[in-house]
Short mmCIF file of N, CA and C and ligand atoms in Angstrom, two decimals:
data_model
loop_
_atom_site.label_atom_id
_atom_site.label_comp_id
_atom_site.label_asym_id
_atom_site.label_seq_id
_atom_site.Cartn_x
_atom_site.Cartn_y
_atom_site.Cartn_z
N MET E 1 -32.94 100.52 18.90
CA MET E 1 -32.45 100.09 17.57
C MET E 1 -33.35 100.63 16.47
N ILE E 2 -32.74 101.29 15.50
CA ILE E 2 -33.50 101.84 14.36
C ILE E 2 -33.37 100.85 13.21
N LYS E 3 -34.49 100.28 12.80
CA LYS E 3 -34.44 99.24 11.77
C LYS E 3 -34.90 99.81 10.43
N VAL E 4 -33.99 99.77 9.46
CA VAL E 4 -34.23 100.41 8.17
C VAL E 4 -34.18 99.40 7.04
N LEU E 5 -35.21 99.41 6.19
CA LEU E 5 -35.22 98.56 5.01
C LEU E 5 -35.28 99.46 3.76
N LEU E 6 -34.22 99.40 2.95
CA LEU E 6 -34.17 100.17 1.70
C LEU E 6 -34.72 99.30 0.58
N VAL E 7 -35.57 99.88 -0.26
CA VAL E 7 -36.29 99.05 -1.24
C VAL E 7 -36.24 99.65 -2.64
N CYS E 8 -35.98 98.79 -3.64
CA CYS E 8 -36.13 99.20 -5.04
C CYS E 8 -36.76 98.06 -5.82
N LEU E 9 -36.78 98.16 -7.13
CA LEU E 9 -37.47 97.14 -7.94
C LEU E 9 -36.75 95.78 -7.89
N GLY E 10 -35.45 95.79 -8.17
CA GLY E 10 -34.75 94.50 -8.31
C GLY E 10 -33.86 94.10 -7.15
N ASN E 11 -33.52 95.06 -6.28
CA ASN E 11 -32.58 94.83 -5.16
C ASN E 11 -31.20 94.38 -5.63
N ILE E 12 -30.81 94.90 -6.82
CA ILE E 12 -29.43 94.64 -7.26
C ILE E 12 -28.67 95.94 -7.55
N CYS E 13 -29.38 97.04 -7.82
CA CYS E 13 -28.70 98.32 -8.13
C CYS E 13 -28.83 99.34 -6.99
N ARG E 14 -30.02 99.96 -6.88
CA ARG E 14 -30.16 101.11 -5.98
C ARG E 14 -30.24 100.75 -4.50
N SER E 15 -31.12 99.82 -4.13
CA SER E 15 -31.31 99.57 -2.69
C SER E 15 -30.08 98.94 -2.02
N PRO E 16 -29.34 98.01 -2.69
CA PRO E 16 -28.11 97.55 -2.03
C PRO E 16 -27.07 98.66 -1.94
N MET E 17 -27.05 99.55 -2.95
CA MET E 17 -26.12 100.69 -2.87
C MET E 17 -26.48 101.52 -1.64
N ALA E 18 -27.77 101.81 -1.46
CA ALA E 18 -28.22 102.60 -0.31
C ALA E 18 -27.94 101.86 1.01
N GLU E 19 -28.13 100.54 1.01
CA GLU E 19 -27.87 99.75 2.23
C GLU E 19 -26.42 99.90 2.68
N TYR E 20 -25.48 99.73 1.75
CA TYR E 20 -24.07 99.76 2.16
C TYR E 20 -23.57 101.18 2.41
N ILE E 21 -24.13 102.17 1.71
CA ILE E 21 -23.76 103.57 2.00
C ILE E 21 -24.24 103.92 3.41
N LEU E 22 -25.47 103.55 3.75
CA LEU E 22 -26.01 103.90 5.07
C LEU E 22 -25.23 103.17 6.18
N LYS E 23 -24.89 101.90 5.94
CA LYS E 23 -24.10 101.15 6.94
C LYS E 23 -22.76 101.86 7.18
N ASP E 24 -22.15 102.32 6.08
CA ASP E 24 -20.86 103.01 6.18
C ASP E 24 -21.02 104.36 6.90
N MET E 25 -22.09 105.08 6.56
CA MET E 25 -22.37 106.39 7.18
C MET E 25 -22.52 106.26 8.70
N VAL E 26 -23.35 105.31 9.14
CA VAL E 26 -23.61 105.19 10.58
C VAL E 26 -22.35 104.70 11.32
N LYS E 27 -21.57 103.86 10.64
CA LYS E 27 -20.32 103.39 11.25
C LYS E 27 -19.37 104.57 11.46
N LYS E 28 -19.23 105.40 10.42
CA LYS E 28 -18.32 106.55 10.51
C LYS E 28 -18.79 107.57 11.55
N GLN E 29 -20.08 107.58 11.84
CA GLN E 29 -20.62 108.51 12.85
C GLN E 29 -20.68 107.87 14.23
N GLY E 30 -20.14 106.63 14.34
CA GLY E 30 -20.13 105.93 15.64
C GLY E 30 -21.52 105.51 16.09
N LEU E 31 -22.43 105.33 15.14
CA LEU E 31 -23.83 105.02 15.49
C LEU E 31 -24.22 103.59 15.08
N GLU E 32 -23.20 102.82 14.71
CA GLU E 32 -23.43 101.47 14.17
C GLU E 32 -24.35 100.62 15.04
N GLU E 33 -24.14 100.70 16.36
CA GLU E 33 -24.90 99.83 17.26
C GLU E 33 -26.37 100.22 17.39
N GLN E 34 -26.71 101.41 16.90
CA GLN E 34 -28.11 101.86 17.00
C GLN E 34 -28.94 101.51 15.77
N PHE E 35 -28.27 100.89 14.76
CA PHE E 35 -28.97 100.63 13.50
C PHE E 35 -28.94 99.16 13.10
N TYR E 36 -30.04 98.74 12.46
CA TYR E 36 -30.09 97.45 11.76
C TYR E 36 -30.58 97.78 10.35
N ILE E 37 -29.78 97.44 9.34
CA ILE E 37 -30.07 97.89 7.97
C ILE E 37 -30.06 96.71 6.99
N GLU E 38 -31.10 96.66 6.16
CA GLU E 38 -31.17 95.65 5.10
C GLU E 38 -31.73 96.30 3.84
N SER E 39 -31.77 95.53 2.75
CA SER E 39 -32.46 96.02 1.54
C SER E 39 -33.25 94.88 0.91
N ALA E 40 -34.21 95.27 0.07
CA ALA E 40 -35.08 94.25 -0.55
C ALA E 40 -35.68 94.79 -1.85
N ALA E 41 -36.23 93.85 -2.62
CA ALA E 41 -36.87 94.15 -3.92
C ALA E 41 -38.38 94.16 -3.79
N THR E 42 -39.04 94.78 -4.76
CA THR E 42 -40.49 94.63 -4.84
C THR E 42 -40.86 93.58 -5.89
N SER E 43 -39.87 93.21 -6.75
CA SER E 43 -40.15 92.23 -7.81
C SER E 43 -39.40 90.93 -7.54
N GLU E 44 -39.74 89.91 -8.30
CA GLU E 44 -39.11 88.61 -8.09
C GLU E 44 -37.97 88.35 -9.06
N GLY E 45 -37.84 89.23 -10.06
CA GLY E 45 -36.93 88.97 -11.19
C GLY E 45 -35.48 88.68 -10.84
N GLU E 46 -34.97 89.29 -9.79
CA GLU E 46 -33.53 89.16 -9.49
C GLU E 46 -33.25 88.38 -8.21
N ILE E 47 -34.26 87.76 -7.62
CA ILE E 47 -34.08 87.07 -6.32
C ILE E 47 -32.88 86.12 -6.37
N GLY E 48 -32.03 86.22 -5.36
CA GLY E 48 -30.86 85.35 -5.25
C GLY E 48 -29.64 85.85 -6.01
N ASN E 49 -29.83 86.90 -6.81
CA ASN E 49 -28.71 87.40 -7.61
C ASN E 49 -27.84 88.38 -6.82
N PRO E 50 -26.54 88.46 -7.18
CA PRO E 50 -25.66 89.43 -6.51
C PRO E 50 -25.93 90.84 -7.02
N MET E 51 -25.24 91.79 -6.38
CA MET E 51 -25.36 93.19 -6.79
C MET E 51 -24.92 93.37 -8.24
N HIS E 52 -25.47 94.34 -8.91
CA HIS E 52 -25.04 94.72 -10.27
C HIS E 52 -23.57 95.18 -10.19
N THR E 53 -22.79 94.85 -11.20
CA THR E 53 -21.36 95.24 -11.15
C THR E 53 -21.20 96.77 -11.08
N GLY E 54 -22.14 97.51 -11.67
CA GLY E 54 -22.08 98.98 -11.60
C GLY E 54 -22.17 99.48 -10.17
N THR E 55 -23.04 98.85 -9.37
CA THR E 55 -23.17 99.22 -7.95
C THR E 55 -21.92 98.80 -7.18
N LYS E 56 -21.47 97.59 -7.43
CA LYS E 56 -20.29 97.07 -6.73
C LYS E 56 -19.06 97.94 -7.04
N ASN E 57 -18.88 98.27 -8.30
CA ASN E 57 -17.72 99.10 -8.70
C ASN E 57 -17.77 100.47 -8.04
N LYS E 58 -18.97 101.06 -7.99
CA LYS E 58 -19.11 102.39 -7.39
C LYS E 58 -18.78 102.34 -5.90
N LEU E 59 -19.28 101.32 -5.21
CA LEU E 59 -19.01 101.19 -3.77
C LEU E 59 -17.51 100.98 -3.54
N GLN E 60 -16.89 100.17 -4.38
CA GLN E 60 -15.44 99.92 -4.24
C GLN E 60 -14.65 101.20 -4.48
N GLN E 61 -15.07 101.96 -5.50
CA GLN E 61 -14.40 103.23 -5.82
C GLN E 61 -14.45 104.19 -4.64
N LYS E 62 -15.53 104.12 -3.86
CA LYS E 62 -15.71 105.00 -2.70
C LYS E 62 -15.22 104.35 -1.40
N ASN E 63 -14.57 103.20 -1.51
CA ASN E 63 -14.08 102.46 -0.33
C ASN E 63 -15.18 102.14 0.67
N ILE E 64 -16.33 101.81 0.15
CA ILE E 64 -17.44 101.43 1.02
C ILE E 64 -17.55 99.91 1.02
N PRO E 65 -17.38 99.29 2.19
CA PRO E 65 -17.42 97.83 2.23
C PRO E 65 -18.80 97.28 1.90
N CYS E 66 -18.83 96.18 1.17
CA CYS E 66 -20.11 95.51 0.94
C CYS E 66 -19.93 94.01 1.09
N GLY E 67 -20.96 93.37 1.60
CA GLY E 67 -20.90 91.93 1.84
C GLY E 67 -21.33 91.14 0.61
N ASP E 68 -21.62 89.88 0.83
CA ASP E 68 -22.05 88.99 -0.26
C ASP E 68 -23.56 89.16 -0.43
N HIS E 69 -23.94 90.26 -1.02
CA HIS E 69 -25.36 90.58 -1.16
C HIS E 69 -26.08 89.62 -2.11
N ARG E 70 -27.26 89.20 -1.72
CA ARG E 70 -28.15 88.43 -2.60
C ARG E 70 -29.52 89.09 -2.56
N ALA E 71 -30.10 89.31 -3.73
CA ALA E 71 -31.39 90.00 -3.78
C ALA E 71 -32.48 89.16 -3.13
N ARG E 72 -33.35 89.84 -2.40
CA ARG E 72 -34.52 89.18 -1.82
C ARG E 72 -35.72 90.09 -1.97
N LYS E 73 -36.90 89.49 -1.91
CA LYS E 73 -38.12 90.28 -2.07
C LYS E 73 -38.68 90.67 -0.71
N ILE E 74 -39.21 91.87 -0.61
CA ILE E 74 -39.86 92.32 0.63
C ILE E 74 -41.07 91.42 0.93
N THR E 75 -41.30 91.18 2.23
CA THR E 75 -42.44 90.35 2.65
C THR E 75 -43.37 91.18 3.55
N LYS E 76 -44.54 90.65 3.76
CA LYS E 76 -45.50 91.29 4.66
C LYS E 76 -44.93 91.40 6.08
N GLN E 77 -44.15 90.39 6.49
CA GLN E 77 -43.54 90.37 7.83
C GLN E 77 -42.54 91.52 8.00
N ASP E 78 -41.92 91.94 6.90
CA ASP E 78 -40.96 93.05 6.99
C ASP E 78 -41.62 94.31 7.53
N TYR E 79 -42.91 94.47 7.28
CA TYR E 79 -43.59 95.68 7.78
C TYR E 79 -43.56 95.73 9.30
N LYS E 80 -43.70 94.55 9.93
CA LYS E 80 -43.64 94.50 11.41
C LYS E 80 -42.22 94.68 11.90
N LYS E 81 -41.28 94.07 11.17
CA LYS E 81 -39.88 94.02 11.62
C LYS E 81 -39.17 95.38 11.54
N PHE E 82 -39.46 96.17 10.50
CA PHE E 82 -38.70 97.40 10.26
C PHE E 82 -39.47 98.66 10.70
N ASP E 83 -38.70 99.72 11.06
CA ASP E 83 -39.29 100.99 11.47
C ASP E 83 -39.42 101.95 10.28
N TYR E 84 -38.45 101.88 9.37
CA TYR E 84 -38.43 102.76 8.20
C TYR E 84 -38.26 101.89 6.96
N ILE E 85 -39.26 101.93 6.09
CA ILE E 85 -39.22 101.17 4.84
C ILE E 85 -39.17 102.20 3.73
N ILE E 86 -38.01 102.29 3.08
CA ILE E 86 -37.75 103.45 2.23
C ILE E 86 -37.55 103.05 0.78
N GLY E 87 -38.48 103.48 -0.08
CA GLY E 87 -38.39 103.20 -1.50
C GLY E 87 -37.55 104.24 -2.22
N MET E 88 -37.01 103.84 -3.38
CA MET E 88 -36.13 104.73 -4.15
C MET E 88 -36.91 105.61 -5.12
N GLU E 89 -38.13 105.20 -5.44
CA GLU E 89 -38.96 106.00 -6.35
C GLU E 89 -40.43 105.74 -6.03
N GLU E 90 -41.28 106.60 -6.61
CA GLU E 90 -42.71 106.54 -6.31
C GLU E 90 -43.30 105.16 -6.59
N GLN E 91 -42.88 104.56 -7.71
CA GLN E 91 -43.40 103.23 -8.08
C GLN E 91 -43.07 102.19 -7.01
N ASN E 92 -41.88 102.30 -6.42
CA ASN E 92 -41.49 101.37 -5.35
C ASN E 92 -42.46 101.49 -4.19
N VAL E 93 -42.79 102.73 -3.83
CA VAL E 93 -43.69 102.97 -2.69
C VAL E 93 -45.06 102.36 -2.97
N ILE E 94 -45.54 102.50 -4.20
CA ILE E 94 -46.83 101.91 -4.58
C ILE E 94 -46.76 100.39 -4.46
N HIS E 95 -45.68 99.80 -4.97
CA HIS E 95 -45.53 98.34 -4.93
C HIS E 95 -45.35 97.83 -3.50
N ILE E 96 -44.60 98.57 -2.68
CA ILE E 96 -44.40 98.17 -1.27
C ILE E 96 -45.77 98.06 -0.59
N LYS E 97 -46.61 99.08 -0.81
CA LYS E 97 -47.92 99.10 -0.17
C LYS E 97 -48.80 97.96 -0.66
N LYS E 98 -48.64 97.58 -1.93
CA LYS E 98 -49.41 96.45 -2.47
C LYS E 98 -49.00 95.15 -1.77
N ILE E 99 -47.72 95.04 -1.42
CA ILE E 99 -47.22 93.79 -0.81
C ILE E 99 -47.50 93.74 0.69
N VAL E 100 -47.23 94.85 1.39
CA VAL E 100 -47.35 94.79 2.87
C VAL E 100 -48.73 95.21 3.37
N GLY E 101 -49.52 95.84 2.52
CA GLY E 101 -50.84 96.30 2.94
C GLY E 101 -50.81 97.75 3.36
N LYS E 102 -51.87 98.19 4.03
CA LYS E 102 -52.00 99.60 4.39
C LYS E 102 -50.89 100.03 5.34
N ASP E 103 -50.38 101.24 5.14
CA ASP E 103 -49.28 101.76 5.96
C ASP E 103 -49.84 102.39 7.23
N GLU E 104 -50.40 101.53 8.09
CA GLU E 104 -51.10 102.06 9.27
C GLU E 104 -50.18 102.73 10.28
N GLU E 105 -48.91 102.31 10.29
CA GLU E 105 -47.97 102.89 11.27
C GLU E 105 -47.07 103.95 10.64
N ASN E 106 -47.41 104.40 9.43
CA ASN E 106 -46.61 105.42 8.72
C ASN E 106 -45.12 105.11 8.70
N LYS E 107 -44.80 103.92 8.20
CA LYS E 107 -43.40 103.49 8.15
C LYS E 107 -42.81 103.60 6.75
N ILE E 108 -43.66 103.84 5.76
CA ILE E 108 -43.19 103.79 4.37
C ILE E 108 -42.87 105.20 3.86
N TYR E 109 -41.66 105.34 3.32
CA TYR E 109 -41.17 106.64 2.86
C TYR E 109 -40.55 106.50 1.48
N GLN E 110 -40.33 107.66 0.85
CA GLN E 110 -39.56 107.69 -0.39
C GLN E 110 -38.25 108.43 -0.07
N LEU E 111 -37.11 107.85 -0.44
CA LEU E 111 -35.83 108.37 0.04
C LEU E 111 -35.65 109.87 -0.16
N MET E 112 -35.94 110.36 -1.38
CA MET E 112 -35.64 111.77 -1.64
C MET E 112 -36.62 112.74 -0.96
N ASP E 113 -37.65 112.21 -0.30
CA ASP E 113 -38.51 113.08 0.51
C ASP E 113 -37.74 113.60 1.72
N PHE E 114 -36.62 112.98 2.05
CA PHE E 114 -35.77 113.46 3.15
C PHE E 114 -34.79 114.53 2.67
N SER E 115 -34.74 114.78 1.35
CA SER E 115 -33.83 115.80 0.81
C SER E 115 -34.62 117.10 0.61
N ASN E 116 -33.91 118.15 0.21
CA ASN E 116 -34.60 119.42 -0.02
C ASN E 116 -35.33 119.44 -1.36
N GLN E 117 -35.02 118.47 -2.22
CA GLN E 117 -35.67 118.40 -3.53
C GLN E 117 -36.25 117.00 -3.75
N PRO E 118 -37.46 116.76 -3.22
CA PRO E 118 -38.06 115.44 -3.37
C PRO E 118 -38.17 115.04 -4.85
N ARG E 119 -37.73 113.83 -5.15
CA ARG E 119 -37.76 113.33 -6.53
C ARG E 119 -37.48 111.83 -6.53
N ASN E 120 -37.66 111.20 -7.68
CA ASN E 120 -37.33 109.78 -7.81
C ASN E 120 -35.82 109.62 -7.99
N ILE E 121 -35.31 108.48 -7.58
CA ILE E 121 -33.92 108.16 -7.90
C ILE E 121 -33.95 107.35 -9.19
N ALA E 122 -33.33 107.90 -10.23
CA ALA E 122 -33.36 107.24 -11.54
C ALA E 122 -32.74 105.85 -11.44
N ASP E 123 -33.28 104.93 -12.21
CA ASP E 123 -32.82 103.55 -12.14
C ASP E 123 -31.60 103.34 -13.05
N PRO E 124 -30.44 103.06 -12.46
CA PRO E 124 -29.23 102.93 -13.29
C PRO E 124 -29.24 101.68 -14.16
N TRP E 125 -30.19 100.77 -13.85
CA TRP E 125 -30.39 99.61 -14.74
C TRP E 125 -30.69 100.12 -16.15
N TYR E 126 -31.40 101.24 -16.23
CA TYR E 126 -31.74 101.83 -17.53
C TYR E 126 -30.79 102.96 -17.91
N THR E 127 -30.42 103.82 -16.92
CA THR E 127 -29.60 105.00 -17.25
C THR E 127 -28.12 104.65 -17.39
N ARG E 128 -27.68 103.58 -16.73
CA ARG E 128 -26.25 103.18 -16.67
C ARG E 128 -25.41 104.21 -15.93
N ASN E 129 -26.06 105.20 -15.32
CA ASN E 129 -25.31 106.26 -14.64
C ASN E 129 -25.28 106.00 -13.12
N PHE E 130 -24.34 105.16 -12.72
CA PHE E 130 -24.23 104.79 -11.31
C PHE E 130 -23.64 105.94 -10.47
N ASP E 131 -22.93 106.87 -11.14
CA ASP E 131 -22.38 108.03 -10.42
C ASP E 131 -23.52 108.92 -9.91
N LYS E 132 -24.49 109.18 -10.79
CA LYS E 132 -25.64 110.02 -10.42
C LYS E 132 -26.46 109.32 -9.34
N THR E 133 -26.66 108.02 -9.50
CA THR E 133 -27.40 107.25 -8.49
C THR E 133 -26.73 107.38 -7.13
N TYR E 134 -25.41 107.24 -7.12
CA TYR E 134 -24.65 107.34 -5.87
C TYR E 134 -24.86 108.72 -5.22
N GLU E 135 -24.70 109.77 -6.04
CA GLU E 135 -24.83 111.13 -5.49
C GLU E 135 -26.23 111.38 -4.92
N ASP E 136 -27.24 110.93 -5.66
CA ASP E 136 -28.63 111.11 -5.20
C ASP E 136 -28.87 110.34 -3.90
N ILE E 137 -28.40 109.10 -3.85
CA ILE E 137 -28.62 108.27 -2.65
C ILE E 137 -27.93 108.89 -1.44
N VAL E 138 -26.71 109.37 -1.61
CA VAL E 138 -26.00 110.02 -0.50
C VAL E 138 -26.80 111.23 0.00
N GLU E 139 -27.29 112.04 -0.95
CA GLU E 139 -28.09 113.22 -0.58
C GLU E 139 -29.34 112.81 0.22
N GLY E 140 -30.02 111.78 -0.25
CA GLY E 140 -31.23 111.31 0.44
C GLY E 140 -30.92 110.75 1.82
N LEU E 141 -29.84 109.98 1.90
CA LEU E 141 -29.50 109.36 3.20
C LEU E 141 -29.00 110.40 4.20
N GLU E 142 -28.30 111.43 3.70
CA GLU E 142 -27.88 112.50 4.62
C GLU E 142 -29.11 113.21 5.17
N GLY E 143 -30.10 113.41 4.31
CA GLY E 143 -31.37 114.01 4.75
C GLY E 143 -32.07 113.13 5.77
N PHE E 144 -32.03 111.83 5.54
CA PHE E 144 -32.65 110.87 6.46
C PHE E 144 -31.97 110.92 7.83
N MET E 145 -30.64 110.96 7.84
CA MET E 145 -29.92 111.03 9.12
C MET E 145 -30.23 112.34 9.85
N GLU E 146 -30.31 113.43 9.10
CA GLU E 146 -30.68 114.72 9.71
C GLU E 146 -32.06 114.64 10.34
N TYR E 147 -32.98 114.01 9.61
CA TYR E 147 -34.36 113.84 10.08
C TYR E 147 -34.37 113.06 11.40
N LEU E 148 -33.61 111.96 11.45
CA LEU E 148 -33.56 111.14 12.67
C LEU E 148 -32.99 111.94 13.84
N LYS E 149 -32.00 112.78 13.54
CA LYS E 149 -31.39 113.60 14.60
C LYS E 149 -32.39 114.65 15.09
N LYS E 150 -33.07 115.28 14.14
CA LYS E 150 -34.06 116.31 14.48
C LYS E 150 -35.20 115.71 15.31
N GLU E 151 -35.59 114.49 14.93
CA GLU E 151 -36.69 113.82 15.64
C GLU E 151 -36.23 113.14 16.94
N LYS E 152 -34.95 113.31 17.24
CA LYS E 152 -34.33 112.75 18.45
C LYS E 152 -34.48 111.23 18.54
N LYS E 153 -34.32 110.57 17.41
CA LYS E 153 -34.40 109.11 17.36
C LYS E 153 -33.04 108.48 17.65
N ILE E 154 -31.98 109.32 17.56
CA ILE E 154 -30.63 108.82 17.74
C ILE E 154 -30.08 109.29 19.08
N ASP E 155 -29.49 108.36 19.86
CA ASP E 155 -28.84 108.74 21.12
C ASP E 155 -27.42 109.15 20.81
N ARG E 156 -27.03 110.34 21.24
CA ARG E 156 -25.64 110.75 21.00
C ARG E 156 -25.12 111.65 22.12
P1 4NP X 1 -32.87 98.21 -9.11
O1 4NP X 1 -32.64 98.10 -10.70
O2 4NP X 1 -34.36 98.24 -8.93
O3 4NP X 1 -32.23 99.51 -8.75
O4 4NP X 1 -32.20 97.02 -8.50
C1 4NP X 1 -33.23 97.14 -11.54
C2 4NP X 1 -32.74 95.86 -11.56
C3 4NP X 1 -33.30 94.94 -12.44
C4 4NP X 1 -34.33 95.32 -13.28
C5 4NP X 1 -34.82 96.61 -13.25
C6 4NP X 1 -34.27 97.52 -12.36
N1 4NP X 1 -34.89 94.38 -14.20
O5 4NP X 1 -35.76 94.78 -14.99
O6 4NP X 1 -34.49 93.22 -14.19
#
């Protein structure tokens, strides 16, 4: 089982979008049973809140199912529980490390490091551009899936 935790600042825009896109991707590839996927925040500001309507609308437009998401904050225990803890931007990675401690098992990544053009995923909370966020996240997650296949982490 590959356990993936997607992380952003508030867990209402980018990381839940990434969570449901990745769940949909693995399902469509028949790999659903090999994955456990969640998302979390680095801040406390949005805890308990549902997804941003911009994220929800984008997922609906793409026919990607999403559940009754509620924002939660990453915990120190998550470091033990998950294999891949993936931040959406550099600041997320810095904050994740502050919360979970030293990345001794090299589990913490930045999503776009799996793409050919490593970069931050802009925060649509500020940009309001959920289309760009969606495209960037898909690119990063496709790179992540390629990486897992190359590293032979997936049975197929
Ligand atoms: P997210 O976006 O990190 O992609 O969920 C944000 C959500 C809330 C805030 C900032 C970013 N906020 O400042 O409340």
